[in-house]
Coordinates of N, CA and C in Angstrom, one line a residue:
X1 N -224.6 -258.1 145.5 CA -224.1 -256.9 145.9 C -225.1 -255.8 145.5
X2 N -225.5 -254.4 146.5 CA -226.5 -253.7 146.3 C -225.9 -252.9 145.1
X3 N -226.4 -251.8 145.0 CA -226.1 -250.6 143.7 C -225.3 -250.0 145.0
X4 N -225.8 -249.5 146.2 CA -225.0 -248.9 147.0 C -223.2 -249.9 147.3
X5 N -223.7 -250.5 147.5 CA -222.1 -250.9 147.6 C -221.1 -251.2 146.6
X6 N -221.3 -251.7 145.4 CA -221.4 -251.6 143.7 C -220.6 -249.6 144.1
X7 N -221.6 -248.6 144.7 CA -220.9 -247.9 144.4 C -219.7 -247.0 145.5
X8 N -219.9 -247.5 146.7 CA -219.1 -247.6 147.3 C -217.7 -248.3 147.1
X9 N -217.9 -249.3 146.3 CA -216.5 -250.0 146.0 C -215.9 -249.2 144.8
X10 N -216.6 -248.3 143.7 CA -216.0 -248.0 143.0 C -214.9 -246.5 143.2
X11 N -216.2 -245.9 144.2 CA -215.2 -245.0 145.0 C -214.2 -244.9 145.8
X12 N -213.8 -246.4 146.6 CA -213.2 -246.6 147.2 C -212.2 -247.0 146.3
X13 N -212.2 -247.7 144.9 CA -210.7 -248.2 144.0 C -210.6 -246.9 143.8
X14 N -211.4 -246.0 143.1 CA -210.6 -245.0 142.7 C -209.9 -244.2 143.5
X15 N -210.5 -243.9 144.4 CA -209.3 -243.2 145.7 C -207.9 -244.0 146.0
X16 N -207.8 -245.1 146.1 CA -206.6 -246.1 146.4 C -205.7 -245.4 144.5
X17 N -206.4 -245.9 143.4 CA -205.7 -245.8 142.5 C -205.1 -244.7 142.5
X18 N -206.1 -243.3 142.6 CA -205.6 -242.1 142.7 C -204.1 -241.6 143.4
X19 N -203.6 -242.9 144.5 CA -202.6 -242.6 145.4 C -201.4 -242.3 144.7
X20 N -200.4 -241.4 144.7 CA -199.1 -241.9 143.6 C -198.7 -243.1 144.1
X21 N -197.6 -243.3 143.2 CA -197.0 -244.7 144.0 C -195.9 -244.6 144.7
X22 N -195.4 -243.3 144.9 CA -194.6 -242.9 146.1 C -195.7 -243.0 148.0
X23 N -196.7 -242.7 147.2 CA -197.5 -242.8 149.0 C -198.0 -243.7 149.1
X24 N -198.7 -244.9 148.0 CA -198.8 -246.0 148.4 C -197.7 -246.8 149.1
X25 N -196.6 -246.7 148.4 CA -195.2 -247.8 149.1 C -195.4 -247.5 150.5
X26 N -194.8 -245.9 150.5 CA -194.7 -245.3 152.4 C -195.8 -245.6 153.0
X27 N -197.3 -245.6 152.5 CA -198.3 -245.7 153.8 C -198.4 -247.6 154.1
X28 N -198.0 -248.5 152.5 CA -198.0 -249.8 152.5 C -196.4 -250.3 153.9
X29 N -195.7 -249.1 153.8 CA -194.6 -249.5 155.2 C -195.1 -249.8 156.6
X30 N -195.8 -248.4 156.8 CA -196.1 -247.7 158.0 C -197.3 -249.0 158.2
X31 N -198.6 -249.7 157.2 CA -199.5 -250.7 157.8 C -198.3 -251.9 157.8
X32 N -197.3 -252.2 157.4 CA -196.7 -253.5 157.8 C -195.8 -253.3 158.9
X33 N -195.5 -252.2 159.5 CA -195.2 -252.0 161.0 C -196.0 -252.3 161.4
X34 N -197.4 -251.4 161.6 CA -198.7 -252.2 162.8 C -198.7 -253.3 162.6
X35 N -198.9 -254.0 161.7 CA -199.7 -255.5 161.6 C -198.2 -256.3 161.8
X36 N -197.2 -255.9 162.0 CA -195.7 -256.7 162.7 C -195.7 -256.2 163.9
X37 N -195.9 -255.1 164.8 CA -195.9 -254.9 166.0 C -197.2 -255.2 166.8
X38 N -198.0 -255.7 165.7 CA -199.6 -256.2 167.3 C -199.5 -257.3 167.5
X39 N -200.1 -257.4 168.8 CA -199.7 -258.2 169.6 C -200.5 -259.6 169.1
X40 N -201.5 -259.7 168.5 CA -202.0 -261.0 167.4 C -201.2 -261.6 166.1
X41 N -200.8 -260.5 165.7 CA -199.3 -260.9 164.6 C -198.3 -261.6 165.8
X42 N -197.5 -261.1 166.8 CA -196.8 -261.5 167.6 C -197.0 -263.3 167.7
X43 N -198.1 -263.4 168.6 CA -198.4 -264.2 169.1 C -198.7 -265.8 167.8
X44 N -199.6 -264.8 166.7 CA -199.5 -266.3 165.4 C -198.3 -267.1 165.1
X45 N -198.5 -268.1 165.3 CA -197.6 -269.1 164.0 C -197.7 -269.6 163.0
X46 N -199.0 -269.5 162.4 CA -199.9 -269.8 161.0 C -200.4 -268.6 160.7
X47 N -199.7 -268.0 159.9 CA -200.1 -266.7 159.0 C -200.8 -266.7 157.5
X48 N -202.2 -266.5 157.5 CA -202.8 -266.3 156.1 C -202.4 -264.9 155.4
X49 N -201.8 -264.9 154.4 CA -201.6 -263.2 154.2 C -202.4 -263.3 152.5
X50 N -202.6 -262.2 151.8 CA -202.9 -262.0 150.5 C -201.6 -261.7 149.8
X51 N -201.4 -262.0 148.6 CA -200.1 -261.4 147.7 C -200.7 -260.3 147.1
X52 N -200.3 -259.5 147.4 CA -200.5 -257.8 146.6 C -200.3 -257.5 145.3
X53 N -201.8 -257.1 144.8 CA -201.8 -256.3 143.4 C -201.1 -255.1 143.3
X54 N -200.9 -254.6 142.7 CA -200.4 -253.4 142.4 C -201.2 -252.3 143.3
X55 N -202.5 -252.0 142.9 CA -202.6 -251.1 144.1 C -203.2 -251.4 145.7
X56 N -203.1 -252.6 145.3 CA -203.1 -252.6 146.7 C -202.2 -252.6 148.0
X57 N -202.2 -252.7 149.1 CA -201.3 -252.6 150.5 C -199.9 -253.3 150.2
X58 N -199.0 -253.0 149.7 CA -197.8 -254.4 150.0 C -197.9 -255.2 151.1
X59 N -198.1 -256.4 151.2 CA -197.7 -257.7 152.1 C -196.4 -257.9 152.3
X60 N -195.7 -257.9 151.2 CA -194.5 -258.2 151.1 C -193.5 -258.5 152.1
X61 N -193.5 -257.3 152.6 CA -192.1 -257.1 154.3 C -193.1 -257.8 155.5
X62 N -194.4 -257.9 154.9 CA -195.0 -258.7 156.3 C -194.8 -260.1 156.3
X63 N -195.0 -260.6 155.2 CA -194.7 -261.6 154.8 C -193.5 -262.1 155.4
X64 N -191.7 -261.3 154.7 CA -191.0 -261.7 155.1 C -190.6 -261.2 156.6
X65 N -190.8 -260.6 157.4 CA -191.1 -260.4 158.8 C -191.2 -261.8 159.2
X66 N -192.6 -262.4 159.4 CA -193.0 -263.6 159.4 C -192.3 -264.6 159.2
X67 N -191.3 -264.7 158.2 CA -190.4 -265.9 157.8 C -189.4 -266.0 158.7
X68 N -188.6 -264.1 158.9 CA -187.6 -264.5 160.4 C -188.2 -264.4 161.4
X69 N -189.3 -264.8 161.6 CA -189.9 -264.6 163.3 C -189.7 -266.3 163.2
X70 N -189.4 -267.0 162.5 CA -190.1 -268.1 162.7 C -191.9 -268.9 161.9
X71 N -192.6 -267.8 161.6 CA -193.9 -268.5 161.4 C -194.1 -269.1 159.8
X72 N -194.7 -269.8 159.8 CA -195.4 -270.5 158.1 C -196.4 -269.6 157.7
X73 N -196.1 -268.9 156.7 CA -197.4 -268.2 155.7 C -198.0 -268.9 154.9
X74 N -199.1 -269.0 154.7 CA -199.9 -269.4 153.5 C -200.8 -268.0 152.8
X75 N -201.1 -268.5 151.6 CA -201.4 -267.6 150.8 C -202.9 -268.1 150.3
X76 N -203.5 -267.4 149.7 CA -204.8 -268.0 148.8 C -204.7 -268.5 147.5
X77 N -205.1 -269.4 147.5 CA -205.4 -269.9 146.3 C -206.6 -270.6 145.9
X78 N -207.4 -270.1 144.6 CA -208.5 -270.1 143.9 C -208.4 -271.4 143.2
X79 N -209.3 -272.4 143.7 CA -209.3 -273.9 142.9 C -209.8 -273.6 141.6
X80 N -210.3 -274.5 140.7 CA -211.2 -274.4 139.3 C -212.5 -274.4 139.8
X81 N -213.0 -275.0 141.2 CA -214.4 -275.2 141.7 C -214.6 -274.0 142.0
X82 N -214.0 -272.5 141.9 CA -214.6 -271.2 142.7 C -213.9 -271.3 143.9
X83 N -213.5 -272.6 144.6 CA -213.1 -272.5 146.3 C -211.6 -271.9 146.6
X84 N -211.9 -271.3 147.8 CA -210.6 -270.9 148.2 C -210.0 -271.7 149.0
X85 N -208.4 -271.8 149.0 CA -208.0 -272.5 150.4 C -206.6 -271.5 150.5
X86 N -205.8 -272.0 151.7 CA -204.6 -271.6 151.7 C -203.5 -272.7 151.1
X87 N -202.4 -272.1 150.9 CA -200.8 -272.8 150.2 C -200.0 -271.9 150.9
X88 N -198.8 -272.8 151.9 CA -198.0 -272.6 152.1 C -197.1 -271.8 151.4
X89 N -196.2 -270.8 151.1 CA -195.5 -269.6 151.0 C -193.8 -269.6 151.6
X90 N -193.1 -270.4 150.5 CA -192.1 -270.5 151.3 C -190.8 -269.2 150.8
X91 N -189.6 -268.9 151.4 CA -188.9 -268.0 150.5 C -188.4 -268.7 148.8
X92 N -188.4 -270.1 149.0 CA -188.3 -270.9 148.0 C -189.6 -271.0 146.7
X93 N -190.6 -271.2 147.0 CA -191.9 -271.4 146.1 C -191.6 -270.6 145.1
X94 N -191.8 -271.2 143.8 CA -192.0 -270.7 143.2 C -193.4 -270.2 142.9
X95 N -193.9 -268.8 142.2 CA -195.1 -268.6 141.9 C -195.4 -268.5 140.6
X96 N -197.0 -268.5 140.4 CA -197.4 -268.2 138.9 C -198.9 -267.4 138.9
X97 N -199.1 -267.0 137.8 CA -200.7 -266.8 137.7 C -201.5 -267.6 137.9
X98 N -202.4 -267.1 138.8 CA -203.8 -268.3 139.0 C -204.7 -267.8 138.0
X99 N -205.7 -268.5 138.1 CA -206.9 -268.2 136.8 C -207.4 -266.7 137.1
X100 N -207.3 -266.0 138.3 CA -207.7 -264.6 137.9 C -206.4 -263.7 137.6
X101 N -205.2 -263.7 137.3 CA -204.0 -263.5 137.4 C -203.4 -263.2 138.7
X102 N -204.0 -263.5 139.3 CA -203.2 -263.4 140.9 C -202.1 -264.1 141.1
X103 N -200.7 -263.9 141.9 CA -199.6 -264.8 141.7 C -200.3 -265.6 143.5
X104 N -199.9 -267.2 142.7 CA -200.3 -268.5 143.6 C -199.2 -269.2 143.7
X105 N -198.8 -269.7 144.8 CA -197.5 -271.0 144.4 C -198.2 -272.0 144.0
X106 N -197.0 -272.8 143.2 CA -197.1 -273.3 142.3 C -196.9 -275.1 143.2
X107 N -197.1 -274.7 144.3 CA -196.6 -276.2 144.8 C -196.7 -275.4 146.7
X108 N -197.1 -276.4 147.5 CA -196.7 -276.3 148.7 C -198.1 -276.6 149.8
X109 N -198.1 -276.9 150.4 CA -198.7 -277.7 151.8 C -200.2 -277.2 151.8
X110 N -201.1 -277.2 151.4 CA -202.6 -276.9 151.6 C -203.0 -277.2 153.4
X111 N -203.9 -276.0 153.9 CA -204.0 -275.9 154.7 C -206.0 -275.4 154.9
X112 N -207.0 -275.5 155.9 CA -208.1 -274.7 155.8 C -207.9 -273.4 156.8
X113 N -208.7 -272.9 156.6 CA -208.7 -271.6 157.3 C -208.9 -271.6 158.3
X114 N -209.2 -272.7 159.2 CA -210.0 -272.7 160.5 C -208.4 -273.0 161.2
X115 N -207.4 -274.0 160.6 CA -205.3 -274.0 161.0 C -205.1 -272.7 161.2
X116 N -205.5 -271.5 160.5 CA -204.6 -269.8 160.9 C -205.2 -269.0 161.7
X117 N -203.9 -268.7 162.4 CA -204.2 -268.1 163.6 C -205.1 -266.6 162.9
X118 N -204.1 -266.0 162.0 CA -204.8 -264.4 161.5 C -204.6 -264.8 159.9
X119 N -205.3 -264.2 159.4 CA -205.9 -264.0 157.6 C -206.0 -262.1 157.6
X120 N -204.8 -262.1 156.7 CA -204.6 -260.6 156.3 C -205.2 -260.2 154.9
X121 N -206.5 -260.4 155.1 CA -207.3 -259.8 153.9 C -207.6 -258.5 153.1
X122 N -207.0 -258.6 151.8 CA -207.4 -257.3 150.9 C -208.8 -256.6 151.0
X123 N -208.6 -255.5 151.4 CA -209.8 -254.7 151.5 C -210.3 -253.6 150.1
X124 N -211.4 -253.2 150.0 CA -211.3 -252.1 148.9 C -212.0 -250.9 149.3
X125 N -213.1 -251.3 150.4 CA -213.6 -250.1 151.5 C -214.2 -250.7 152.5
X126 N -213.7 -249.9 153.5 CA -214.4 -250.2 155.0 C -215.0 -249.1 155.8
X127 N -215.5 -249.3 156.6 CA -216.1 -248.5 157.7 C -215.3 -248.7 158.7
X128 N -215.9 -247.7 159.8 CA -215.5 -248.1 161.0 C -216.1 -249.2 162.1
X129 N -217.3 -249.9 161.5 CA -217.3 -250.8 162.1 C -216.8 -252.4 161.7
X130 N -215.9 -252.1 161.2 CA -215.1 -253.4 160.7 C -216.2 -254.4 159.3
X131 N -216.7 -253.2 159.1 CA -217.1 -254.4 157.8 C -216.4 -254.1 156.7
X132 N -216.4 -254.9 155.4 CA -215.4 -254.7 154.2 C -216.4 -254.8 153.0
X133 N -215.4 -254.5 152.4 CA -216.2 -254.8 150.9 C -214.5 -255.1 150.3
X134 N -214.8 -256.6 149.4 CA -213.7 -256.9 148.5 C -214.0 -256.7 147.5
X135 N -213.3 -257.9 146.4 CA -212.8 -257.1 144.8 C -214.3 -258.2 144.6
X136 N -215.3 -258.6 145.2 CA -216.3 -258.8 144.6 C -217.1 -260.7 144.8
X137 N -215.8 -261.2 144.4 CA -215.8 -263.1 144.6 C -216.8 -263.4 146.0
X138 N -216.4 -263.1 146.6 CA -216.7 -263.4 147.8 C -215.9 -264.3 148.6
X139 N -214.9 -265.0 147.9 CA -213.7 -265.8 148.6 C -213.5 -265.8 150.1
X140 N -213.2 -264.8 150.4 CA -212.7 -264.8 151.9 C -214.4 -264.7 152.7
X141 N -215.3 -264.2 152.4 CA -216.3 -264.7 153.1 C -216.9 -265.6 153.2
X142 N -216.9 -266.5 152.0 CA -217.1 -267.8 152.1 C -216.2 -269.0 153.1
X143 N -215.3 -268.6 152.5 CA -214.2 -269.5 153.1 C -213.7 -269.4 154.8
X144 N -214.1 -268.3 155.2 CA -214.5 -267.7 156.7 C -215.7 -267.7 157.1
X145 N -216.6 -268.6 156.0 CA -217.9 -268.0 157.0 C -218.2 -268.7 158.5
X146 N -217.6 -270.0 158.9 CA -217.4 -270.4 159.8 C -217.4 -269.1 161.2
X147 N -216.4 -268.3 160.9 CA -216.7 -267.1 162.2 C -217.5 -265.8 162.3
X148 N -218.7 -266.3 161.0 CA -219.5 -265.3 161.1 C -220.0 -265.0 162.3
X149 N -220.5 -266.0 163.3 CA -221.4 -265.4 164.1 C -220.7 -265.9 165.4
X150 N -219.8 -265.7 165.6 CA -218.5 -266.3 167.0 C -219.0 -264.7 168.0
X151 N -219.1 -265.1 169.3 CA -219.2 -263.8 170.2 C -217.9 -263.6 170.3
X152 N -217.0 -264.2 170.2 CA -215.3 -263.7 171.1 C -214.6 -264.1 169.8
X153 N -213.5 -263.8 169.5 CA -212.4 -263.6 168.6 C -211.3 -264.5 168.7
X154 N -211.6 -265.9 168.3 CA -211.5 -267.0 168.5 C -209.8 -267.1 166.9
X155 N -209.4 -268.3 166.2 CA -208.5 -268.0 164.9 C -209.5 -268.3 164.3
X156 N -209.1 -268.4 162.7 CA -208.3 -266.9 162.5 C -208.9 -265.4 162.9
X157 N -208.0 -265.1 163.3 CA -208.6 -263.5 163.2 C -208.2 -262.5 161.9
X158 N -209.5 -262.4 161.8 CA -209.8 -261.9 160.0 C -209.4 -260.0 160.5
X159 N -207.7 -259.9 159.6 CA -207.3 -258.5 159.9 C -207.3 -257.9 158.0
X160 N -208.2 -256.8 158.5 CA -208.0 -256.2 157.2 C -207.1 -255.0 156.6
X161 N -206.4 -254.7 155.4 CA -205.7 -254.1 155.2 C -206.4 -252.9 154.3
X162 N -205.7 -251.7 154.4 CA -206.5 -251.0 153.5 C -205.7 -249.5 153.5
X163 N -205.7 -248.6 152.6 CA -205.5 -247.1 153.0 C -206.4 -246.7 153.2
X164 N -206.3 -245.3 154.1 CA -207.2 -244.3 154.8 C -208.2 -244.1 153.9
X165 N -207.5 -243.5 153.3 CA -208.2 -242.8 151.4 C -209.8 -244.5 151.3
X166 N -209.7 -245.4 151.4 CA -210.6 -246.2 151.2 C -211.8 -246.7 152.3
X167 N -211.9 -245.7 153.2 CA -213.1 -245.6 154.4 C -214.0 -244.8 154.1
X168 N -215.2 -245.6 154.2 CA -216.0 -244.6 153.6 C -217.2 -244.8 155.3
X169 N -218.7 -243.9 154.8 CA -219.1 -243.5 156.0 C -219.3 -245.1 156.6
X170 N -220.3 -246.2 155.7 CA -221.0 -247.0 156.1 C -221.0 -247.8 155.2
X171 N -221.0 -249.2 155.1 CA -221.1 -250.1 154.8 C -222.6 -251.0 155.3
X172 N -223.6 -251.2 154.5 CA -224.7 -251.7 154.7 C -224.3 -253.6 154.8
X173 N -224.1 -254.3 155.5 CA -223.7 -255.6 155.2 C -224.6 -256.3 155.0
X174 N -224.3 -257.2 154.0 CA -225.1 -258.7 153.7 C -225.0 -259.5 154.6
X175 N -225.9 -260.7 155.1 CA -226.4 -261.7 155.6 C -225.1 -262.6 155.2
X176 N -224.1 -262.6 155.0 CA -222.8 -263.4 154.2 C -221.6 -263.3 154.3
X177 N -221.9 -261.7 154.7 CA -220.1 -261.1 154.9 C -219.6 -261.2 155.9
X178 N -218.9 -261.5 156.5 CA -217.7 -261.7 157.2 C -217.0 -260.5 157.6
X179 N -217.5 -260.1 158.8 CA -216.8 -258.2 159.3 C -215.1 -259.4 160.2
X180 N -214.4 -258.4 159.8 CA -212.7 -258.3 160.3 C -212.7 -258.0 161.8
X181 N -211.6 -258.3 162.0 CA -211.5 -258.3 163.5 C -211.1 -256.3 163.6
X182 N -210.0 -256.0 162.2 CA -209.7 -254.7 162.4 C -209.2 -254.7 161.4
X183 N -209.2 -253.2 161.0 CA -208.7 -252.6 159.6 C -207.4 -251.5 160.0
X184 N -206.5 -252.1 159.5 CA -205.2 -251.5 160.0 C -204.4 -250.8 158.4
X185 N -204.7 -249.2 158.5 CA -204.0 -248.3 157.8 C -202.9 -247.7 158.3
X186 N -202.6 -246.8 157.2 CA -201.1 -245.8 157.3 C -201.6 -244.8 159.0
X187 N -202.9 -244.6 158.9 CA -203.4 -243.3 160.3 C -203.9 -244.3 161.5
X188 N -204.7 -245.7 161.1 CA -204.4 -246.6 162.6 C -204.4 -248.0 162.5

């Protein structure tokens, strides 16, 4: 990671943290309406979603959205080798801490990334041309790197979540990162 994006990411947590937590919840509503009313949510039946930290986007109602439409969610989960994969996400599963404290179920159907239709990945700042910067791992671009270089928008389609407050002008990308199909906030 450069010093410029190092500081682009820090600007961008602190703006998200800065949000109260009255306007995170409401703007965390308003993005799980879009990403339940587009027509690629619609259409998936294998849903990759993130489980939400504290400040970041709630999943939550997307998630259970997804359960009465019918579709299977999987979630991420961090092996001991560094690797990411998905685990099924049932209203039953129980969860726990994974090795970075992230909640992981504790049991359920392992799946690769290349089975989901969309992967709703945690953002921390974006541009407008769909590039991201995450919490640093590189997880989801590894484990996506498969559609790095696809001309047409083939699954999963890598949709990113984020508030407004966390767009900044530009994002310089690495030879590695994995730009989103779209970054869907509280304004679009």
């Amino acid at each position: 990671m450069t010093s410029q994006q190092h500081n682009l990411r820090n600007a961008a947590k602190r703006a998200r943290q800065e949000m109260t937590e009255f306007n995170r919840a409401m703007s965390s509503e308003k993005i799980a309406e879009r990403v339940i009313h587009a027509p690629w949510f619609q259409r998936a039946s294998y849903v990759g979603c993130y489980l939400p930290t504290s400040a970041e986007v709630n999943t939550w109602e997307i998630i259970a959205r997804a359960w009465r439409m019918k579709k299977r969610v999987f979630v991420p989960v961090v092996e001991k080798n560094r690797r990411m994969q998905f685990r099924e996400l049932t209203p039953d599963t129980d969860l726990r801490a994974g090795q970075w404290g992230l909640l992981e179920p504790d049991s359920g159907e392992i799946v690769s990334a290349r089975m989901l239709d969309v992967v709703v990945t945690p953002v921390v700042a974006f541009d407008e041309n769909n590039h991201r910067i995450g919490m640093g791992g590189g997880y989801f671009d590894r484990t996506c790197a498969f559609t790095r270089h696809r001309m047409h928008w083939q699954r999963p389609r890598m949709i990113g979540l984020a508030f407004a407050c966390q767009k900044v002008a530009e994002i310089p990308p690495n030879p590695w990162d994995v730009r989103v199909f779209t970054v869907i906030t509280e304004e679009a």
